[in-house]
Tab-separated table of C-alpha atoms in Angstrom:
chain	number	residue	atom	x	y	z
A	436	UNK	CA	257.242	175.525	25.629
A	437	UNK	CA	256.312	172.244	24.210
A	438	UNK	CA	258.098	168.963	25.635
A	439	UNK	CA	260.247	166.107	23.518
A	440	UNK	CA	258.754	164.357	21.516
A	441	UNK	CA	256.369	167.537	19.904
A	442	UNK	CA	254.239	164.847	19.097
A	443	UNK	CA	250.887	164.802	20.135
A	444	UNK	CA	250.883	161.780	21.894
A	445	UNK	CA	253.530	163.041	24.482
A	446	UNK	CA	252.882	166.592	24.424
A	447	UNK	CA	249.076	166.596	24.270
A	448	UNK	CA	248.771	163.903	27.098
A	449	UNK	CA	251.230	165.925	29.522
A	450	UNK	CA	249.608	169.006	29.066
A	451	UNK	CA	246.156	167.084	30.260
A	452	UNK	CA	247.882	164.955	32.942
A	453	UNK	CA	249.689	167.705	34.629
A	454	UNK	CA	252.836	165.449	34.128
A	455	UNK	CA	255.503	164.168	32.405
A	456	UNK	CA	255.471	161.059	29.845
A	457	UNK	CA	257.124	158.392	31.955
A	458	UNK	CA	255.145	159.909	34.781
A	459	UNK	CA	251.987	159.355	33.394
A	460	UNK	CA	253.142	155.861	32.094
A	461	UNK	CA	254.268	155.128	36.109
A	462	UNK	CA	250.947	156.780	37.392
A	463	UNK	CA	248.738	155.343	35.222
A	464	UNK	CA	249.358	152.731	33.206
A	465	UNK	CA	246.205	151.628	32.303
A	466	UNK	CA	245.516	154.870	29.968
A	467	UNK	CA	249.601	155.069	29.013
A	468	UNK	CA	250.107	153.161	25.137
A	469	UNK	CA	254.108	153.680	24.267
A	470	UNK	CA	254.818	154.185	21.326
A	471	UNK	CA	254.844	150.560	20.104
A	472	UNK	CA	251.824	149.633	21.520
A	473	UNK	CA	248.631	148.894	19.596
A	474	UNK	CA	245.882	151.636	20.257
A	475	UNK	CA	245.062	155.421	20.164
A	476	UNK	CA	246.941	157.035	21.840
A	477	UNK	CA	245.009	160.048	22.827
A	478	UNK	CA	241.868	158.441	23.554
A	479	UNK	CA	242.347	158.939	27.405
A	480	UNK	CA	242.600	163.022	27.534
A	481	UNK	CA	239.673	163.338	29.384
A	482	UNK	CA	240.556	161.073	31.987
A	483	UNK	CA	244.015	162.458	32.640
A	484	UNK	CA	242.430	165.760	32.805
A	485	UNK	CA	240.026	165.233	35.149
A	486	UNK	CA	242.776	162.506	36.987
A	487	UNK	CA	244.809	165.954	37.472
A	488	UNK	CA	241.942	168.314	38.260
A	489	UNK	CA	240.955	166.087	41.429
A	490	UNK	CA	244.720	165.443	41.849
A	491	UNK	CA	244.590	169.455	42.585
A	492	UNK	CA	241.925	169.836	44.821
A	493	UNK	CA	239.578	171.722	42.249
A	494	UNK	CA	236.048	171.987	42.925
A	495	UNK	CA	234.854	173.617	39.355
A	496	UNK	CA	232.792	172.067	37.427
A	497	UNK	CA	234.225	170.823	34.328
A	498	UNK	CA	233.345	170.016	30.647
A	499	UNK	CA	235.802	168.393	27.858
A	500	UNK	CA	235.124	168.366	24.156
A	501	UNK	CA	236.418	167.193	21.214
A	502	UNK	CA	235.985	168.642	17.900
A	503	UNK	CA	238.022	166.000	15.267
A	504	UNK	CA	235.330	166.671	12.149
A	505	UNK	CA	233.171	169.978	10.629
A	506	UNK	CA	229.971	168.049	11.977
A	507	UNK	CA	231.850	167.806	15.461
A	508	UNK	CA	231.849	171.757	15.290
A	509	UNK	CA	228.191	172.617	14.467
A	510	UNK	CA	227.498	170.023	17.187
A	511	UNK	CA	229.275	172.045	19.991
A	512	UNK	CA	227.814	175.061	18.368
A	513	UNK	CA	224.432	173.772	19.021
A	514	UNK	CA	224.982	172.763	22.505
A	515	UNK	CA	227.354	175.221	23.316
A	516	UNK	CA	224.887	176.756	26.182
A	517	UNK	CA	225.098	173.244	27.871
A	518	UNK	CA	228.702	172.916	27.924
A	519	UNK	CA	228.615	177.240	29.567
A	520	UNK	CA	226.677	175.602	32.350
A	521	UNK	CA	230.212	174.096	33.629
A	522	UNK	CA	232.656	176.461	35.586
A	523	UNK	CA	235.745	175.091	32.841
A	524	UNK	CA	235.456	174.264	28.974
A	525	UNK	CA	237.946	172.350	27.585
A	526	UNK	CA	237.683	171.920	24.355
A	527	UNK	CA	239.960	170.331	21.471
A	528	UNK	CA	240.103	171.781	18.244
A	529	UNK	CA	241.767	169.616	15.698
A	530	UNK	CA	241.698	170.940	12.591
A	531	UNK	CA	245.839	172.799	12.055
A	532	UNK	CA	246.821	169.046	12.931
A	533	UNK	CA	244.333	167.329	10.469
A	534	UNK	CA	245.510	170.262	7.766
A	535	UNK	CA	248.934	168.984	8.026
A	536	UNK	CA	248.709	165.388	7.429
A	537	UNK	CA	246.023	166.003	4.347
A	538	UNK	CA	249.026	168.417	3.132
A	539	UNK	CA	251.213	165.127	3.337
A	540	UNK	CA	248.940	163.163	1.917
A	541	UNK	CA	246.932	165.326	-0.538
A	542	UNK	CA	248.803	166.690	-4.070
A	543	UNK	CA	245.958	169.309	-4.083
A	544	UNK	CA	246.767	170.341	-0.204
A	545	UNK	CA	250.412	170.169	-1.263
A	546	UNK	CA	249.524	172.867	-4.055
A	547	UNK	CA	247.061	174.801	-1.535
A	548	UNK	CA	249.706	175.296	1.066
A	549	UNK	CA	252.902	175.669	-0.933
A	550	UNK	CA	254.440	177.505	1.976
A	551	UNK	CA	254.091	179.078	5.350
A	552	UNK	CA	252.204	181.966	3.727
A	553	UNK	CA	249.858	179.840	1.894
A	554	UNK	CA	249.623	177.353	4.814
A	555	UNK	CA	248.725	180.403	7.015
A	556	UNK	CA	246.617	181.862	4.577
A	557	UNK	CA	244.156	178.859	4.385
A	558	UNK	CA	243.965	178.004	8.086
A	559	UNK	CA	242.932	181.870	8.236
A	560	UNK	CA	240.471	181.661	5.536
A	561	UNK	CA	239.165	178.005	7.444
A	562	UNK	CA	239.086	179.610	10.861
A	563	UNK	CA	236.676	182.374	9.154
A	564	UNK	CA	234.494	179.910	7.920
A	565	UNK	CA	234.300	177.447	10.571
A	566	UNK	CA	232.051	176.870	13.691
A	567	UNK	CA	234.860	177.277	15.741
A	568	UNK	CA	234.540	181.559	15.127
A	569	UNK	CA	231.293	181.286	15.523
A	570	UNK	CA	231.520	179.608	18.873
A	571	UNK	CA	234.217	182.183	20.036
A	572	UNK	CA	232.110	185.191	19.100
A	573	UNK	CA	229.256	183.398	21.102
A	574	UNK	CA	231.474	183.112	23.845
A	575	UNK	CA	232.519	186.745	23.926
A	576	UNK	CA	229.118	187.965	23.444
A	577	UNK	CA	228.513	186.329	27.101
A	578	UNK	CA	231.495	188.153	28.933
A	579	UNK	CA	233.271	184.936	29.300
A	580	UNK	CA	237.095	184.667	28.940
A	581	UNK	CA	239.109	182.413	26.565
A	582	UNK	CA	242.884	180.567	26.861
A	583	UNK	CA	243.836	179.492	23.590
A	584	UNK	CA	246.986	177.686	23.361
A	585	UNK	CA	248.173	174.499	21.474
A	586	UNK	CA	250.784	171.515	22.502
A	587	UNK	CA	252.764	171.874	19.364
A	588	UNK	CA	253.929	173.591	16.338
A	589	UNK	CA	255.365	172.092	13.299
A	590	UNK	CA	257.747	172.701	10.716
A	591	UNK	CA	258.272	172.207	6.883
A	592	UNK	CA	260.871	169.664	6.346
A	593	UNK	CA	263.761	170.304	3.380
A	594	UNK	CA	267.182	168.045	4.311
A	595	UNK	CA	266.537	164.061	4.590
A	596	UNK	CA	268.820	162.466	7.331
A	597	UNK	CA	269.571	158.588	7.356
A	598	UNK	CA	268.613	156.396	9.880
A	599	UNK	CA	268.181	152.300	10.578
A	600	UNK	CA	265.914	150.788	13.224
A	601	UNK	CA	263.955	147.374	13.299
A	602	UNK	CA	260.529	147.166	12.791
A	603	UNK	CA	259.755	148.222	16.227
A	604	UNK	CA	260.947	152.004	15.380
A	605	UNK	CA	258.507	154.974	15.608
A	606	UNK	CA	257.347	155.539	12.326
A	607	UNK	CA	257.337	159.492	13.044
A	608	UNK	CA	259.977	161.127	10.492
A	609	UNK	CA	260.830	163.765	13.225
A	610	UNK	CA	261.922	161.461	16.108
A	611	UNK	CA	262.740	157.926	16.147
A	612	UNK	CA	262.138	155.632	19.369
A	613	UNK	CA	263.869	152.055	19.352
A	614	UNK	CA	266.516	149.984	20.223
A	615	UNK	CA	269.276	149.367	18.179
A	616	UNK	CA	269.483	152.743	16.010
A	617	UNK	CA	272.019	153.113	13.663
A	618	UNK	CA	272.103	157.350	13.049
A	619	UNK	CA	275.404	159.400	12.955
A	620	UNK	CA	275.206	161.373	16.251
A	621	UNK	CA	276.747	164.293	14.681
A	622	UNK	CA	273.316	165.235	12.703
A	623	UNK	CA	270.664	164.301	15.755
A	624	UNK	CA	270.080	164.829	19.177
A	625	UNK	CA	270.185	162.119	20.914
A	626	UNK	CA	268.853	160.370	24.520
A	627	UNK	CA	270.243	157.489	25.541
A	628	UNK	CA	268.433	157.354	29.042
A	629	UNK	CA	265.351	157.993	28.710
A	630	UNK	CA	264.376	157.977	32.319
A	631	UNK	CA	266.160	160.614	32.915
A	632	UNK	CA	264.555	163.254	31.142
A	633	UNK	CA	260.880	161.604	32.180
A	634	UNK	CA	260.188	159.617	28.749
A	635	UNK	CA	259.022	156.043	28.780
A	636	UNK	CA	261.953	153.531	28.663
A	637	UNK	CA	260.235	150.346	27.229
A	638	UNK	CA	263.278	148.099	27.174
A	639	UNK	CA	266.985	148.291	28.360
A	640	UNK	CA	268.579	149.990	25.600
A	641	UNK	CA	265.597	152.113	24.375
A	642	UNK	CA	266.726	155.119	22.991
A	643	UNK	CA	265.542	158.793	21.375
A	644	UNK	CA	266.408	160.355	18.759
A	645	UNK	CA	265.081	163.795	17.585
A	646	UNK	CA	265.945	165.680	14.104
A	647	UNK	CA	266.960	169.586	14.296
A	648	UNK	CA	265.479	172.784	12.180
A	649	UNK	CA	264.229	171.611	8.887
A	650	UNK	CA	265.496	167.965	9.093
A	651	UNK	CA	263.786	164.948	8.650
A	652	UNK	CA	264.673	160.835	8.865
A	653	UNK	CA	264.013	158.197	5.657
A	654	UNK	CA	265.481	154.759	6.134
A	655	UNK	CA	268.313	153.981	2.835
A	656	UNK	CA	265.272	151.170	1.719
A	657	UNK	CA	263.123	153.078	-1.061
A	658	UNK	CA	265.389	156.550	0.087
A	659	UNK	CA	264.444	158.264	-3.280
A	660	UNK	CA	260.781	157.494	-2.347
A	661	UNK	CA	260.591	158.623	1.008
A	662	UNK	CA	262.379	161.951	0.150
A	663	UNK	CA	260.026	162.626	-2.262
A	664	UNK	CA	256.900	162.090	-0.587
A	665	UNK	CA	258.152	163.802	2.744
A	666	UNK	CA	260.102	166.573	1.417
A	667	UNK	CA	258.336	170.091	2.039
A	668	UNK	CA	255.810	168.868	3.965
A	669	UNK	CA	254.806	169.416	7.170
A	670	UNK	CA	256.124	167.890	10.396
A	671	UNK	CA	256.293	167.833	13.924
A	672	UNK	CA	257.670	165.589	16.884
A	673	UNK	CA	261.713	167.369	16.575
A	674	UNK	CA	263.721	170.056	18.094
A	675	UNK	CA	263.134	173.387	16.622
A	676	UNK	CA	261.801	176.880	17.551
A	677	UNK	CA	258.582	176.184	15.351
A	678	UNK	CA	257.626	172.972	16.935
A	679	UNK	CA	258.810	173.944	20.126
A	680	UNK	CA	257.682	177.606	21.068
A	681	UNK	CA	254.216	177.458	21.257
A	682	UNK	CA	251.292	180.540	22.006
A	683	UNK	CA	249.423	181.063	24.887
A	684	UNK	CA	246.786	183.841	24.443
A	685	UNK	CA	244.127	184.877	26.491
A	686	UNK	CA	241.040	186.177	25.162
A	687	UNK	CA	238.915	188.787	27.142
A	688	UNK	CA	235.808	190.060	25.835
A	689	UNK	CA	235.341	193.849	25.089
A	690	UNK	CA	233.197	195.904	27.703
């Protein structure tokens, strides 16, 4: 399972760290951003990774790479015999999180991936094409095993819910983090102490609040706008079997 918020900033960072958001926040503040605070906020997966794999008393060598780009790819591809010389490989693929926000973004990616078949459909015909195969069937040609797994799924939104914050709020249309939220409780789930499920509380009344299935929040300023620039796109950081239920496969090479 994924954790609340399935946002990558939460969920990525606690699958690295070994922990949970407000314990990484307590632990290690100096490579914890909340939500409001300037920065990137995954810039410090390495470091909670390797934090957690001296925390538990590993002795393996271990590698971490990022692939964000195409070029990033063909890099590791290159190199990948360098990275094999380490006992653990970690590496980051971005690209079915990138593919998402350009289908926000992008009319054309909008048209490209009109639905979950089509979305499918081109991250198969990417993953065919890309240097990530390529490094997978280099990997299996070397008898070495493979964990694939991801820290969150996403969903296509269809049914705007209203919400109010200050200028403070997330700007995530999945989940909203603030203080003074005005939602009807009815439509959300809600946390109103944060603390107690191991998120960040960044002041006294901060609370949570997550949409469910196919929902999403706009704000009643410029409603007609937001709805239709969000609608069918999409999301993650909510409640709901797509964004939550994530795979964990392991890969062993043929004989």
């Amino acid at each position: 399972y994924s954790i609340l918020p399935t946002s990558t900033q939460y969920s990525r960072n606690a699958m690295f760290a070994g922990l949970m958001p407000a314990e990484i926040d307590k632990l290690f503040p100096d490579i914890w951003l909340n939500d409001e605070e300037d920065g990137g906020k995954n810039m410090h997966e390495e470091e909670l990774l390797r934090r957690q794999h001296t925390r538990s008393g590993r002795k393996e060598s271990l590698a971490y790479v990022k692939v964000i780009h195409n070029r990033d790819g063909k890099r590791v591809l290159e190199n990948i015999n360098n990275y094999l010389q380490s006992d653990l490989v970690v590496m980051v693929y971005n690209f079915v999180d990138i593919l998402s926000h350009a289908r926000t973004e992008m009319e054309m990616m909008k048209e490209l991936a009109e639905d979950e078949k089509a979305y499918r459909s081109l991250t198969i015909s990417w993953f065919e094409n890309s240097p990530l195969f390529e490094i997978l069937q280099l990997i299996a040609s070397k008898n070495i095993p493979v964990v694939i797994t991801t820290d969150h799924g996403c969903i296509r939104v269809q049914n705007p819910i209203k919400i109010i914050g200050d200028k403070n709020t997330t700007t995530n249309i999945r989940y909203k983090q603030g203080r003074n939220l005005n939602y009807n409780p009815k439509e959300v789930f809600e946390i109103t102490d944060p603390l107690k499920v191991y998120l960040p509380k960044t002041n006294i009344s901060s609370t949570y609040v997550f949409s469910i299935e196919n929902d999403f929040f706009v704000y009643p300023n410029n409603l007609n706008h937001f709805v239709k620039y969000y609608k069918n796109t999409f999301q993650h950081g909510g409640i709901s079997l797509e964004e939550m239920l994530i795979p964990v496969a392991t890969l062993i090479p043929n004989a």
